[in-house]
Each structure stands twice: as C-alpha cells, then as structure tokens.
C-alpha cells in the first residue's frame, strides 16, 4: 500500500511544529492556513527543511499540490472549525484520500464525522495528539481511531514522527471512529488529576508551611529521580524554581490563580458518569479548576470565612511522596476503568497495555509508572482491576497510610485537598466487602417501593414499613 502524501490545515504553534517534524522525517508537506503569514514565518525559519514545505493559498490549491493518495491533517480548534475544514475538503478529495483530525475533538463528534466522511467515500481518522508544541516538533504520543485500512497508508509517516520508547513508536491504532479521541480525552482527564494532585501538594507546603516556591523545587526534582518520575513532576520542579525576570519574584507568585480548561477533563467526567463509572479524582480536579475561576467569590469568602491554614503546619516530605504515588496510581486506575467501560459499550476491544505503552513517551502524562501499568495489564489481575494486581496492590498497601496522614493533617488544618481526599474515598469504597448501599436500598424501598434483593433468598422484596409509609 502506497504511503500517503501529507497536507496540513491549521498552521499555528502545534501545526508548525508537526510540519517540521514531518519534513524532518523525509516527507514533503503542503500547508494551508487562514492567516497565510504563519506559513511564511514557518518556512522562513525552517532552514534546510524549507524545501519540503509548500505554502498554498486555498484548500483547493492544497489538495492539488499533493500526489494521491492524500492525507490531510487538521490541526484546527475542536468544534466548528473541524466541520468547516471537512466541508471545504470533501468536494475536492477522491477515494483513497484521508482526512485526519489531530485536534482534541469530542469523540462523539468524531464518530459522527467518520460516518459522514466515509459515506462520501473518503477515509477519516480521529487522532489524539499529545505532548504540546515540543512533542509535536520532536515526537508526540498519538492515539488513532478509524478504520484499519485508512490507517495503513498513514502509519509509516506517523510511526516516524512519533515519540519513541526504547525504539518503539508511541503511536497505535486503538479502534474505530472515535476510539483514538476517546483515549486522548481520558489521557487528559488523568492529566487534570495529576496536575491537581501536584497543585495540592504545593499548596500544603506553601500555605501550611509558608514555604517559598524555590524551596519546594528540590523535592519535586528528587521525586523525579524515583518511581514518581514523570514529565509533570519534572516541569513542576522547574516551574517552582523559575524567577520572573521583570520583578525578580518567583514566577508562581505573579501568576493569577485561575485555571482554564478547554473541555477534555470535563468530558472525561461526563462520559464516566454516562458509562456508570466513578471518576471522582478527575472530577475533583475539574471542580477545583471551576472554583479557581471564581476568584472574586473566593476573595469575599476569605474575608468572611477566614483563609489559609488554621494553624502553621509541617508536612513530612516522605509522606507527601508516598501520598502522591498512591493518589497517582488511583487516578490512573480510574482513567483505565473509564476506558474499559467505553471499550465494552462501543465494542472497541481496547488494548489497555498498548495504551499505557503509547503514553510512555511524548505525552503530557508520560511517567515511569506506565511501564508497570502495561506489565500489569498483560497479566491476570483480579476483576481486571489495576489496583488489585500484585504490583499495585502492594504499593497501595504500603503507601495509603501516608496518604491518610497527609489528608487528615490537611483537612484538620483547613487546607483544600479535593483530589487527594477523593483518592482515599475511592480506595476505601472499593475495598468494602459490605458497603452501605443496603441503607440506600432500604430508603428507596421505603419512599418509592423500589424493592431490594435479600442476602438470604432470591427475588425482589419489600421492607416491613408499609404502615409507616402510609
Ligand atoms: C496534551 C495536552 C493538550 C493540551 C490540552 C489541555 O496532551 O498535549 O493535553 O492537549 O494541553 O488542551 O487542556 P486544557 O486547556 O483543558 O487544560
């Protein structure tokens, strides 16, 4: 099968970086952007790679500049711009050509677009691309959804440009239509959780101990030499150490404490709930971003309700490390559980070990843990649950006491730990052989005659509360 020629619509920061990566790997690429000057800037700064980059001034020119079969990557904002690009391309493309959406699209939109584009006789791939501009330039992690026959002509190019883990490309085809974008969405949900866990630990030391950011940096740098090694741990130590050149203050101290979100974390939670899964740690992270945005309210509330730690605290750094590890494992476990639910619902047969492997390099959540996660998924685990694998169960048994100590201390001192504490609750709920839903069922039956199952006999039953009910 012939390798496709490459085109790109959307030459922004990510698009420019990906174009250079594709060119560097020996492929010519035709470029189109609404604002043509970004293409000029790219080509002018591309050095010897410039000969591989072709500027075009319309979608029609882009298509005619490419030999068949063509693969056109869209790196435009999710939503309407993707549909507009498809509308412009469809009349110009021919059978064997492929449109590749490389943005953070909602997987349900990708499912609908796949059908629309395939009905028009054109291939469609929804590809989650992770790693930011740096990743796009030097090797992103990529999660592909679409038909296997659409993937084959694209595969050589994408394997070449992907991040490599010990030589293995961090790109894989995971399933049909929206599968790749769904895997990317959950990646981002885990990303939100991991970022929030780190932010909470930073908050404990800043607000509980009154420490300067630079004094916290070495702790994260040290953690990055061990089992917590990850891109997010690494950049955290760099962010903590950074100084604002204008004021000489720590950069963190001049950043407004409001976090934005484009939607993927929220989608993870929405889809988890739709699929009957708990994503409580990810939800805590999304909720924390929402509350962060209510800055005015927080300021008023601080005046009325008091702010910061109730008293000066001292946190044990080893406990914080263990707490982060336990909570990180639990948030990954939630993410993989959501992937399992989606795989079952859409019949995707997702390969969870392969997902962990694709996330080992290039993406934002790349971390040392992912190797162990892949190994765990390749072996038998009780109930198919990551946290019940020998490896992760023994880490959790060892580290959970530290997470409990950290959260207890934080709660008693009035410091917010939404994600860390959600991790404990999820862990404790899952390990209760006898939960408390007997009470929920009793209440449902009492007020709504919903009936309940009995432990001692079959069938649906009602409680002896008819008299009280009437
Ligand atoms: C990645 C990132 C990337 C981006 C998200 C973050 O994997 O490279 O996840 O996709 O940073 O858009 O989303 P928020 O703006 O919602 O934080």
CSV table of C-alpha atoms and ligand atoms in Angstrom, one decimal:
chain,number,residue,atom,x,y,z
A,1,UNK,CA,0.0,0.0,0.0
A,2,UNK,CA,1.4,3.4,-1.0
A,3,UNK,CA,2.3,5.8,1.8
A,4,UNK,CA,0.1,8.9,1.7
A,5,UNK,CA,1.4,12.3,0.8
A,6,UNK,CA,0.9,14.8,3.6
A,7,UNK,CA,-1.0,18.1,3.8
A,8,UNK,CA,-1.9,20.2,6.8
A,9,UNK,CA,-4.6,22.7,7.5
A,10,UNK,CA,-4.1,24.8,10.6
A,11,UNK,CA,-0.5,26.1,10.8
A,12,UNK,CA,-0.5,27.5,14.3
A,13,UNK,CA,2.0,26.6,17.0
A,14,UNK,CA,1.2,22.9,17.0
A,15,UNK,CA,0.7,22.8,13.3
A,16,UNK,CA,4.1,24.4,12.6
A,17,UNK,CA,5.8,22.1,15.0
A,18,UNK,CA,4.2,19.0,13.4
A,19,UNK,CA,5.0,20.2,9.9
A,20,UNK,CA,8.7,20.5,10.8
A,21,UNK,CA,8.6,17.0,12.4
A,22,UNK,CA,7.1,15.5,9.2
A,23,UNK,CA,9.6,17.4,7.0
A,24,UNK,CA,12.5,16.3,9.1
A,25,UNK,CA,11.4,12.7,8.7
A,26,UNK,CA,11.8,13.0,4.9
A,27,UNK,CA,8.2,13.8,3.8
A,28,UNK,CA,7.1,16.8,1.8
A,29,UNK,CA,4.1,18.6,3.3
A,30,UNK,CA,1.6,21.1,1.7
A,31,UNK,CA,0.4,23.7,4.1
A,32,UNK,CA,-2.7,25.9,4.3
A,33,UNK,CA,-3.7,28.3,7.0
A,34,UNK,CA,-6.4,31.0,7.1
A,35,UNK,CA,-3.8,33.6,8.0
A,36,UNK,CA,-1.0,32.9,5.4
A,37,UNK,CA,1.7,34.8,7.3
A,38,UNK,CA,2.1,32.0,9.8
A,39,UNK,CA,3.2,29.7,6.9
A,40,UNK,CA,5.7,32.4,5.7
A,41,UNK,CA,7.1,32.6,9.2
A,42,UNK,CA,7.4,28.8,9.4
A,43,UNK,CA,9.1,28.4,6.0
A,44,UNK,CA,11.4,31.4,6.7
A,45,UNK,CA,12.6,29.8,9.9
A,46,UNK,CA,12.8,26.2,8.7
A,47,UNK,CA,16.3,26.3,7.4
A,48,UNK,CA,17.1,23.3,5.2
A,49,UNK,CA,13.7,21.8,5.9
A,50,UNK,CA,12.0,24.7,4.0
A,51,UNK,CA,12.4,22.8,0.7
A,52,UNK,CA,10.0,20.2,2.0
A,53,UNK,CA,7.3,22.7,3.0
A,54,UNK,CA,4.9,24.0,0.3
A,55,UNK,CA,2.7,27.1,1.0
A,56,UNK,CA,-0.7,27.0,-0.6
A,57,UNK,CA,-3.3,29.8,-0.6
A,58,UNK,CA,-6.5,27.8,-0.6
A,59,UNK,CA,-7.8,24.4,0.3
A,60,UNK,CA,-8.2,23.6,-3.4
A,61,UNK,CA,-4.5,24.5,-4.0
A,62,UNK,CA,-3.5,22.4,-1.1
A,63,UNK,CA,-5.3,19.3,-2.5
A,64,UNK,CA,-4.0,19.8,-6.0
A,65,UNK,CA,-0.4,20.2,-4.6
A,66,UNK,CA,-0.5,16.7,-3.2
A,67,UNK,CA,0.0,13.4,-5.0
A,68,UNK,CA,-2.5,10.7,-4.4
A,69,UNK,CA,-3.3,9.0,-2.0
A,70,UNK,CA,-3.5,12.2,0.1
A,71,UNK,CA,-3.6,12.5,3.9
A,72,UNK,CA,-4.7,15.9,5.2
A,73,UNK,CA,-4.2,16.6,8.8
A,74,UNK,CA,-6.5,19.1,10.5
A,75,UNK,CA,-4.9,21.0,13.4
A,76,UNK,CA,-7.7,23.5,13.9
A,77,UNK,CA,-9.6,24.2,17.1
A,78,UNK,CA,-12.1,21.5,18.1
A,79,UNK,CA,-15.7,22.0,17.1
A,80,UNK,CA,-17.0,24.1,14.1
A,81,UNK,CA,-13.5,24.7,12.5
A,82,UNK,CA,-13.2,20.9,12.0
A,83,UNK,CA,-16.6,20.7,10.3
A,84,UNK,CA,-15.7,23.7,8.1
A,85,UNK,CA,-12.5,22.1,7.1
A,86,UNK,CA,-14.2,18.9,6.2
A,87,UNK,CA,-16.9,20.8,4.2
A,88,UNK,CA,-14.1,22.5,2.2
A,89,UNK,CA,-12.2,19.3,1.6
A,90,UNK,CA,-14.9,16.8,0.7
A,91,UNK,CA,-15.7,18.0,-2.8
A,92,UNK,CA,-12.0,18.0,-3.6
A,93,UNK,CA,-10.9,14.6,-2.4
A,94,UNK,CA,-11.1,11.2,-4.0
A,95,UNK,CA,-11.4,7.6,-2.9
A,96,UNK,CA,-8.2,6.6,-1.0
A,97,UNK,CA,-7.7,10.1,0.4
A,98,UNK,CA,-7.9,10.5,4.2
A,99,UNK,CA,-8.8,13.4,6.5
A,100,UNK,CA,-7.1,13.2,9.8
A,101,UNK,CA,-8.4,15.3,12.7
A,102,UNK,CA,-5.4,15.8,15.0
A,103,UNK,CA,-7.2,18.1,17.5
A,104,UNK,CA,-8.8,17.5,20.8
A,105,UNK,CA,-12.2,16.6,19.4
A,106,UNK,CA,-15.1,15.2,21.3
A,107,UNK,CA,-15.1,11.5,20.4
A,108,UNK,CA,-18.8,11.6,19.8
A,109,UNK,CA,-18.3,14.3,17.1
A,110,UNK,CA,-15.5,12.1,15.7
A,111,UNK,CA,-17.9,9.2,15.5
A,112,UNK,CA,-20.5,11.3,13.6
A,113,UNK,CA,-17.8,12.9,11.3
A,114,UNK,CA,-16.3,9.5,10.5
A,115,UNK,CA,-19.7,8.3,9.3
A,116,UNK,CA,-20.3,11.5,7.3
A,117,UNK,CA,-16.9,11.5,5.6
A,118,UNK,CA,-16.9,7.7,5.0
A,119,UNK,CA,-20.4,7.9,3.5
A,120,UNK,CA,-18.8,10.4,1.0
A,121,UNK,CA,-16.2,7.7,0.1
A,122,UNK,CA,-13.3,9.4,1.9
A,123,UNK,CA,-11.3,7.9,4.8
A,124,UNK,CA,-11.4,9.6,8.2
A,125,UNK,CA,-9.1,9.2,11.2
A,126,UNK,CA,-9.5,10.8,14.6
A,127,UNK,CA,-6.1,11.1,16.2
A,128,UNK,CA,-5.4,12.3,19.7
A,129,UNK,CA,-2.0,14.1,19.7
A,130,UNK,CA,-0.3,14.7,23.0
A,131,UNK,CA,2.8,16.5,24.0
A,132,UNK,CA,2.2,20.1,23.3
A,133,UNK,CA,4.3,22.0,20.7
A,134,UNK,CA,7.6,20.4,21.9
A,135,UNK,CA,6.1,17.0,21.4
A,136,UNK,CA,4.6,17.8,18.0
A,137,UNK,CA,8.1,19.0,16.9
A,138,UNK,CA,10.2,16.2,18.3
A,139,UNK,CA,7.8,13.3,18.8
A,140,UNK,CA,4.3,13.3,20.1
A,141,UNK,CA,2.3,10.4,21.5
A,142,UNK,CA,-0.6,9.6,19.2
A,143,UNK,CA,-3.8,7.7,19.7
A,144,UNK,CA,-5.5,6.7,16.5
A,145,UNK,CA,-9.1,5.9,15.8
A,146,UNK,CA,-10.7,5.0,12.4
A,147,UNK,CA,-10.8,2.1,10.0
A,148,UNK,CA,-7.6,-0.1,9.9
A,149,UNK,CA,-7.5,0.3,6.1
A,150,UNK,CA,-7.4,4.1,6.4
A,151,UNK,CA,-4.6,3.8,9.0
A,152,UNK,CA,-2.3,1.7,6.9
A,153,UNK,CA,-1.1,4.3,4.3
A,154,UNK,CA,-0.6,6.8,7.2
A,155,UNK,CA,1.1,4.5,9.6
A,156,UNK,CA,4.7,4.8,8.2
A,157,UNK,CA,4.7,8.6,8.5
A,158,UNK,CA,3.1,8.6,12.0
A,159,UNK,CA,5.4,6.0,13.3
A,160,UNK,CA,8.4,8.0,12.0
A,161,UNK,CA,7.2,11.3,13.7
A,162,UNK,CA,6.0,9.7,17.0
A,163,UNK,CA,8.0,9.8,20.2
A,164,UNK,CA,9.9,6.6,20.7
A,165,UNK,CA,10.2,4.5,23.9
A,166,UNK,CA,13.4,2.4,23.5
A,167,UNK,CA,12.8,2.5,19.8
A,168,UNK,CA,9.1,1.6,19.8
A,169,UNK,CA,6.9,4.4,18.3
A,170,UNK,CA,4.4,5.8,20.8
A,171,UNK,CA,1.5,5.7,18.3
A,172,UNK,CA,-1.1,3.0,17.9
A,173,UNK,CA,-4.4,2.4,16.2
A,174,UNK,CA,-6.9,1.6,19.1
A,175,UNK,CA,-10.2,1.1,17.3
A,176,UNK,CA,-12.8,2.5,15.0
A,177,UNK,CA,-14.0,6.1,14.6
A,178,UNK,CA,-13.9,7.9,18.0
A,179,UNK,CA,-11.7,5.4,19.8
A,180,UNK,CA,-8.5,7.5,19.4
A,181,UNK,CA,-10.1,10.7,20.5
A,182,UNK,CA,-11.7,8.9,23.5
A,183,UNK,CA,-8.3,7.5,24.6
A,184,UNK,CA,-6.9,11.1,24.3
A,185,UNK,CA,-9.8,12.5,26.3
A,186,UNK,CA,-9.1,10.1,29.1
A,187,UNK,CA,-5.4,10.9,28.9
A,188,UNK,CA,-6.4,14.5,29.5
A,189,UNK,CA,-8.6,13.5,32.4
A,190,UNK,CA,-5.7,11.8,34.0
A,191,UNK,CA,-3.6,14.8,33.2
A,192,UNK,CA,-6.0,17.1,35.0
A,193,UNK,CA,-6.0,14.8,38.1
A,194,UNK,CA,-2.2,14.5,38.1
A,195,UNK,CA,-1.8,18.3,37.8
A,196,UNK,CA,-4.3,18.9,40.6
A,197,UNK,CA,-2.6,16.4,42.9
A,198,UNK,CA,0.7,18.2,42.4
A,199,UNK,CA,-1.0,21.6,42.9
A,200,UNK,CA,-2.5,20.4,46.2
A,201,UNK,CA,0.9,19.2,47.5
A,202,UNK,CA,2.4,22.5,46.5
A,203,UNK,CA,-0.4,24.3,48.4
A,204,UNK,CA,0.2,22.3,51.5
A,205,UNK,CA,3.8,23.4,51.6
A,206,UNK,CA,3.1,27.0,50.5
A,207,UNK,CA,0.1,27.6,52.8
A,208,UNK,CA,0.7,25.1,55.6
A,209,UNK,CA,4.4,25.7,56.0
A,210,UNK,CA,4.7,29.2,54.4
A,211,UNK,CA,7.5,28.0,52.1
A,212,UNK,CA,8.8,29.9,49.1
A,213,UNK,CA,8.3,28.1,45.7
A,214,UNK,CA,12.1,27.7,45.2
A,215,UNK,CA,12.4,25.8,48.4
A,216,UNK,CA,9.9,23.3,47.2
A,217,UNK,CA,11.5,22.7,43.8
A,218,UNK,CA,14.3,20.3,45.0
A,219,UNK,CA,11.6,18.0,46.5
A,220,UNK,CA,9.9,17.5,43.1
A,221,UNK,CA,13.3,17.2,41.4
A,222,UNK,CA,14.2,14.4,43.9
A,223,UNK,CA,10.9,12.7,43.3
A,224,UNK,CA,11.6,12.8,39.6
A,225,UNK,CA,14.6,10.5,40.2
A,226,UNK,CA,12.4,7.7,41.5
A,227,UNK,CA,9.1,6.0,41.0
A,228,UNK,CA,7.3,9.3,40.6
A,229,UNK,CA,9.5,10.2,37.6
A,230,UNK,CA,7.3,11.9,35.0
A,231,UNK,CA,7.1,14.9,32.8
A,232,UNK,CA,4.7,16.7,35.1
A,233,UNK,CA,6.9,16.0,38.2
A,234,UNK,CA,9.9,17.3,36.2
A,235,UNK,CA,8.3,20.5,34.9
A,236,UNK,CA,6.8,21.2,38.4
A,237,UNK,CA,10.3,21.5,39.9
A,238,UNK,CA,11.3,23.8,37.1
A,239,UNK,CA,8.2,26.0,37.5
A,240,UNK,CA,8.8,26.2,41.2
A,241,UNK,CA,12.4,27.3,40.7
A,242,UNK,CA,11.6,29.9,38.0
A,243,UNK,CA,12.1,33.6,38.7
A,244,UNK,CA,10.2,36.4,36.9
A,245,UNK,CA,12.8,38.4,35.1
A,246,UNK,CA,10.8,41.6,35.4
A,247,UNK,CA,10.2,41.6,39.2
A,248,UNK,CA,12.7,39.1,40.5
A,249,UNK,CA,9.8,37.3,42.2
A,250,UNK,CA,9.1,33.6,41.9
A,251,UNK,CA,7.1,33.2,38.7
A,252,UNK,CA,4.4,31.3,40.6
A,253,UNK,CA,3.8,34.3,42.8
A,254,UNK,CA,2.9,36.5,39.8
A,255,UNK,CA,0.6,34.0,38.1
A,256,UNK,CA,-3.2,34.6,38.7
A,257,UNK,CA,-4.6,31.6,40.5
A,258,UNK,CA,-7.4,30.9,37.9
A,259,UNK,CA,-7.0,27.8,35.7
A,260,UNK,CA,-8.8,27.5,32.4
A,261,UNK,CA,-9.9,24.4,30.6
A,262,UNK,CA,-10.8,23.6,27.1
A,263,UNK,CA,-13.1,20.7,28.0
A,264,UNK,CA,-11.4,17.4,27.8
A,265,UNK,CA,-11.2,16.9,31.6
A,266,UNK,CA,-14.9,17.7,31.9
A,267,UNK,CA,-15.7,15.4,29.0
A,268,UNK,CA,-13.9,12.5,30.8
A,269,UNK,CA,-16.1,13.0,33.9
A,270,UNK,CA,-19.3,13.4,31.8
A,271,UNK,CA,-18.5,10.2,29.9
A,272,UNK,CA,-17.5,8.4,33.0
A,273,UNK,CA,-20.9,9.2,34.6
A,274,UNK,CA,-22.7,8.3,31.4
A,275,UNK,CA,-21.0,4.9,31.4
A,276,UNK,CA,-21.7,4.3,35.1
A,277,UNK,CA,-18.2,4.8,36.3
A,278,UNK,CA,-16.7,6.8,39.1
A,279,UNK,CA,-14.1,9.3,38.1
A,280,UNK,CA,-14.0,11.1,41.4
A,281,UNK,CA,-10.3,12.1,41.4
A,282,UNK,CA,-10.6,13.6,37.9
A,283,UNK,CA,-13.9,15.2,38.9
A,284,UNK,CA,-12.2,16.8,41.9
A,285,UNK,CA,-9.6,18.2,39.5
A,286,UNK,CA,-12.2,19.6,37.2
A,287,UNK,CA,-14.1,21.1,40.1
A,288,UNK,CA,-11.0,22.7,41.5
A,289,UNK,CA,-10.4,24.4,38.2
A,290,UNK,CA,-14.0,25.7,38.2
A,291,UNK,CA,-13.6,27.0,41.8
A,292,UNK,CA,-10.3,28.5,40.9
A,293,UNK,CA,-12.1,30.6,38.3
A,294,UNK,CA,-14.4,32.1,40.9
A,295,UNK,CA,-11.7,34.3,42.2
A,296,UNK,CA,-13.9,37.2,43.3
A,297,UNK,CA,-16.1,34.9,45.3
A,298,UNK,CA,-13.0,33.3,46.9
A,299,UNK,CA,-11.7,36.6,47.9
A,300,UNK,CA,-15.0,37.6,49.5
A,301,UNK,CA,-15.3,34.2,51.2
A,302,UNK,CA,-11.8,34.5,52.6
A,303,UNK,CA,-12.9,37.7,54.3
A,304,UNK,CA,-16.0,36.2,55.8
A,305,UNK,CA,-14.9,32.6,56.5
A,306,UNK,CA,-11.2,33.0,57.0
A,307,UNK,CA,-8.5,31.9,54.7
A,308,UNK,CA,-5.4,29.7,54.5
A,309,UNK,CA,-4.2,27.2,57.1
A,310,UNK,CA,-5.9,27.3,60.5
A,311,UNK,CA,-2.5,26.9,62.1
A,312,UNK,CA,1.1,26.6,60.9
A,313,UNK,CA,1.8,23.0,59.8
A,314,UNK,CA,4.8,20.9,59.0
A,315,UNK,CA,4.3,18.1,56.4
A,316,UNK,CA,6.6,15.1,56.1
A,317,UNK,CA,8.1,15.1,52.6
A,318,UNK,CA,8.4,11.3,52.5
A,319,UNK,CA,4.7,11.2,53.4
A,320,UNK,CA,3.9,13.6,50.6
A,321,UNK,CA,5.8,11.5,48.2
A,322,UNK,CA,4.0,8.3,49.2
A,323,UNK,CA,0.7,10.2,49.1
A,324,UNK,CA,1.3,11.4,45.6
A,325,UNK,CA,2.3,8.0,44.4
A,326,UNK,CA,-0.8,6.3,45.9
A,327,UNK,CA,-3.2,9.0,44.5
A,328,UNK,CA,-1.5,8.9,41.1
A,329,UNK,CA,-2.0,5.2,40.9
A,330,UNK,CA,-5.6,5.5,41.9
A,331,UNK,CA,-6.3,8.3,39.3
A,332,UNK,CA,-4.7,6.2,36.6
A,333,UNK,CA,-6.8,3.3,37.7
A,334,UNK,CA,-10.0,5.5,37.4
A,335,UNK,CA,-8.9,6.5,33.9
A,336,UNK,CA,-8.3,2.9,32.7
A,337,UNK,CA,-11.6,1.9,34.2
A,338,UNK,CA,-13.4,4.5,32.1
A,339,UNK,CA,-11.5,3.2,29.0
A,340,UNK,CA,-12.7,-0.3,29.9
A,341,UNK,CA,-16.3,0.9,30.2
A,342,UNK,CA,-16.1,2.7,26.8
A,343,UNK,CA,-14.4,-0.3,25.2
A,344,UNK,CA,-17.3,-2.5,26.4
A,345,UNK,CA,-20.0,-0.1,25.4
A,346,UNK,CA,-18.7,0.6,21.9
A,347,UNK,CA,-17.2,-2.8,21.3
A,348,UNK,CA,-13.7,-1.3,20.7
A,349,UNK,CA,-11.6,-4.1,22.2
A,350,UNK,CA,-9.1,-1.5,23.5
A,351,UNK,CA,-5.7,-2.9,24.4
A,352,UNK,CA,-5.1,-1.3,27.7
A,353,UNK,CA,-1.4,-2.4,27.9
A,354,UNK,CA,-0.8,-0.8,24.5
A,355,UNK,CA,-2.5,2.4,25.6
A,356,UNK,CA,-0.1,2.5,28.6
A,357,UNK,CA,2.8,1.9,26.3
A,358,UNK,CA,1.8,4.6,23.9
A,359,UNK,CA,1.7,7.0,26.9
A,360,UNK,CA,5.2,6.1,28.0
A,361,UNK,CA,6.9,8.9,25.9
A,362,UNK,CA,5.8,12.1,24.2
A,363,UNK,CA,2.6,12.8,26.0
A,364,UNK,CA,1.9,15.0,29.0
A,365,UNK,CA,1.3,12.2,31.4
A,366,UNK,CA,4.4,10.2,30.4
A,367,UNK,CA,5.7,8.6,33.6
A,368,UNK,CA,7.7,5.7,34.9
A,369,UNK,CA,4.5,4.1,36.3
A,370,UNK,CA,3.2,3.4,32.8
A,371,UNK,CA,5.7,0.6,32.2
A,372,UNK,CA,4.4,-1.2,35.3
A,373,UNK,CA,0.8,-0.5,34.2
A,374,UNK,CA,1.4,-2.0,30.8
A,375,UNK,CA,3.0,-5.1,32.5
A,376,UNK,CA,0.1,-5.4,34.9
A,377,UNK,CA,-2.4,-5.3,32.0
A,378,UNK,CA,-0.5,-8.0,30.2
A,379,UNK,CA,-1.0,-10.4,33.2
A,380,UNK,CA,-4.0,-11.6,35.0
A,381,UNK,CA,-5.5,-9.2,37.6
A,382,UNK,CA,-8.4,-9.9,40.0
A,383,UNK,CA,-11.5,-8.4,38.5
A,384,UNK,CA,-9.3,-6.9,35.7
A,385,UNK,CA,-8.6,-4.2,38.2
A,386,UNK,CA,-5.3,-2.4,38.1
A,387,UNK,CA,-5.3,-1.7,41.9
A,388,UNK,CA,-5.8,-5.4,42.6
A,389,UNK,CA,-2.7,-6.5,40.6
A,390,UNK,CA,0.0,-7.9,42.9
A,391,UNK,CA,2.3,-5.0,42.0
A,392,UNK,CA,-0.1,-2.1,42.5
A,393,UNK,CA,-2.0,-3.6,45.5
A,394,UNK,CA,1.3,-4.0,47.4
A,395,UNK,CA,2.3,-0.4,46.6
A,396,UNK,CA,-1.1,0.9,47.7
A,397,UNK,CA,-1.0,-1.2,50.9
A,398,UNK,CA,2.4,0.4,51.7
A,399,UNK,CA,1.6,4.0,50.7
A,400,UNK,CA,-2.0,4.5,51.7
A,401,UNK,CA,-1.2,5.2,55.4
A,402,UNK,CA,0.9,8.2,54.2
A,403,UNK,CA,-1.9,9.5,52.0
A,404,UNK,CA,-4.3,9.2,55.0
A,405,UNK,CA,-1.9,11.1,57.3
A,406,UNK,CA,-1.4,13.9,54.7
A,407,UNK,CA,-5.1,14.3,54.0
A,408,UNK,CA,-6.0,14.1,57.7
A,409,UNK,CA,-3.5,16.8,58.5
A,410,UNK,CA,-4.7,18.9,55.6
A,411,UNK,CA,-8.3,18.6,56.5
A,412,UNK,CA,-7.7,19.4,60.2
A,413,UNK,CA,-5.7,22.5,59.2
A,414,UNK,CA,-8.3,23.7,56.7
A,415,UNK,CA,-6.2,23.3,53.5
A,416,UNK,CA,-8.0,22.1,50.4
A,417,UNK,CA,-7.1,18.6,49.1
A,418,UNK,CA,-10.0,17.7,46.9
A,419,UNK,CA,-8.2,15.3,44.6
A,420,UNK,CA,-6.0,13.7,47.3
A,421,UNK,CA,-9.0,13.1,49.6
A,422,UNK,CA,-11.2,11.8,46.7
A,423,UNK,CA,-8.4,9.2,46.1
A,424,UNK,CA,-8.8,7.9,49.6
A,425,UNK,CA,-12.6,7.8,49.5
A,426,UNK,CA,-12.5,5.8,46.2
A,427,UNK,CA,-10.0,3.4,47.6
A,428,UNK,CA,-12.0,2.9,50.8
A,429,UNK,CA,-15.2,2.4,48.9
A,430,UNK,CA,-13.8,-0.2,46.6
A,431,UNK,CA,-12.3,-2.3,49.4
A,432,UNK,CA,-15.6,-2.6,51.4
A,433,UNK,CA,-16.8,-6.1,51.1
A,434,UNK,CA,-20.0,-5.0,52.8
A,435,UNK,CA,-20.8,-1.5,51.7
A,436,UNK,CA,-23.6,0.9,52.9
A,437,UNK,CA,-25.9,0.6,49.9
A,438,UNK,CA,-28.2,-1.6,52.0
A,439,UNK,CA,-29.3,1.7,53.6
A,440,UNK,CA,-29.8,3.4,50.1
A,441,UNK,CA,-31.9,0.4,49.0
A,442,UNK,CA,-33.9,0.5,52.3
A,443,UNK,CA,-34.6,4.2,51.7
A,444,UNK,CA,-35.6,3.7,48.0
A,445,UNK,CA,-38.0,0.9,49.0
A,446,UNK,CA,-39.4,2.9,51.9
A,447,UNK,CA,-40.3,6.0,49.9
A,448,UNK,CA,-40.8,4.5,46.5
A,449,UNK,CA,-41.4,0.8,46.9
A,450,UNK,CA,-38.5,0.2,44.6
A,451,UNK,CA,-37.8,-3.2,46.2
A,452,UNK,CA,-34.5,-4.7,47.2
A,453,UNK,CA,-32.6,-8.0,46.9
A,454,UNK,CA,-32.2,-10.1,50.1
A,455,UNK,CA,-28.9,-11.8,51.1
A,456,UNK,CA,-30.8,-14.9,52.3
A,457,UNK,CA,-33.3,-15.6,49.5
A,458,UNK,CA,-33.9,-14.9,45.8
A,459,UNK,CA,-36.4,-12.4,44.3
A,460,UNK,CA,-37.4,-8.8,44.8
A,461,UNK,CA,-38.6,-7.9,48.3
A,462,UNK,CA,-40.1,-5.0,50.3
A,463,UNK,CA,-39.4,-4.0,53.8
A,464,UNK,CA,-41.9,-4.1,56.7
A,465,UNK,CA,-42.5,-0.4,56.6
A,466,UNK,CA,-45.9,-0.2,54.8
A,467,UNK,CA,-47.6,1.1,58.0
A,468,UNK,CA,-45.1,3.9,58.4
A,469,UNK,CA,-45.2,4.8,54.8
A,470,UNK,CA,-49.0,5.4,54.7
B,1,LIG,C1,-1.6,17.3,25.5
B,1,LIG,C2,-2.4,18.3,26.3
B,1,LIG,C3,-3.0,19.2,25.3
B,1,LIG,C4,-3.5,20.5,25.9
B,1,LIG,C5,-4.9,20.4,26.5
B,1,LIG,C6,-5.0,20.9,27.9
B,1,LIG,O1,-1.9,16.1,25.7
B,1,LIG,O2,-0.7,17.7,24.8
B,1,LIG,O3,-3.5,17.6,27.0
B,1,LIG,O4,-3.9,18.5,24.5
B,1,LIG,O5,-2.6,21.0,26.8
B,1,LIG,O6,-5.6,21.2,25.6
B,1,LIG,O7,-6.3,21.2,28.0
B,1,LIG,P1,-6.9,22.3,29.0
B,1,LIG,O8,-6.7,23.6,28.2
B,1,LIG,O9,-8.3,21.9,29.1
B,1,LIG,O10,-6.1,22.3,30.2
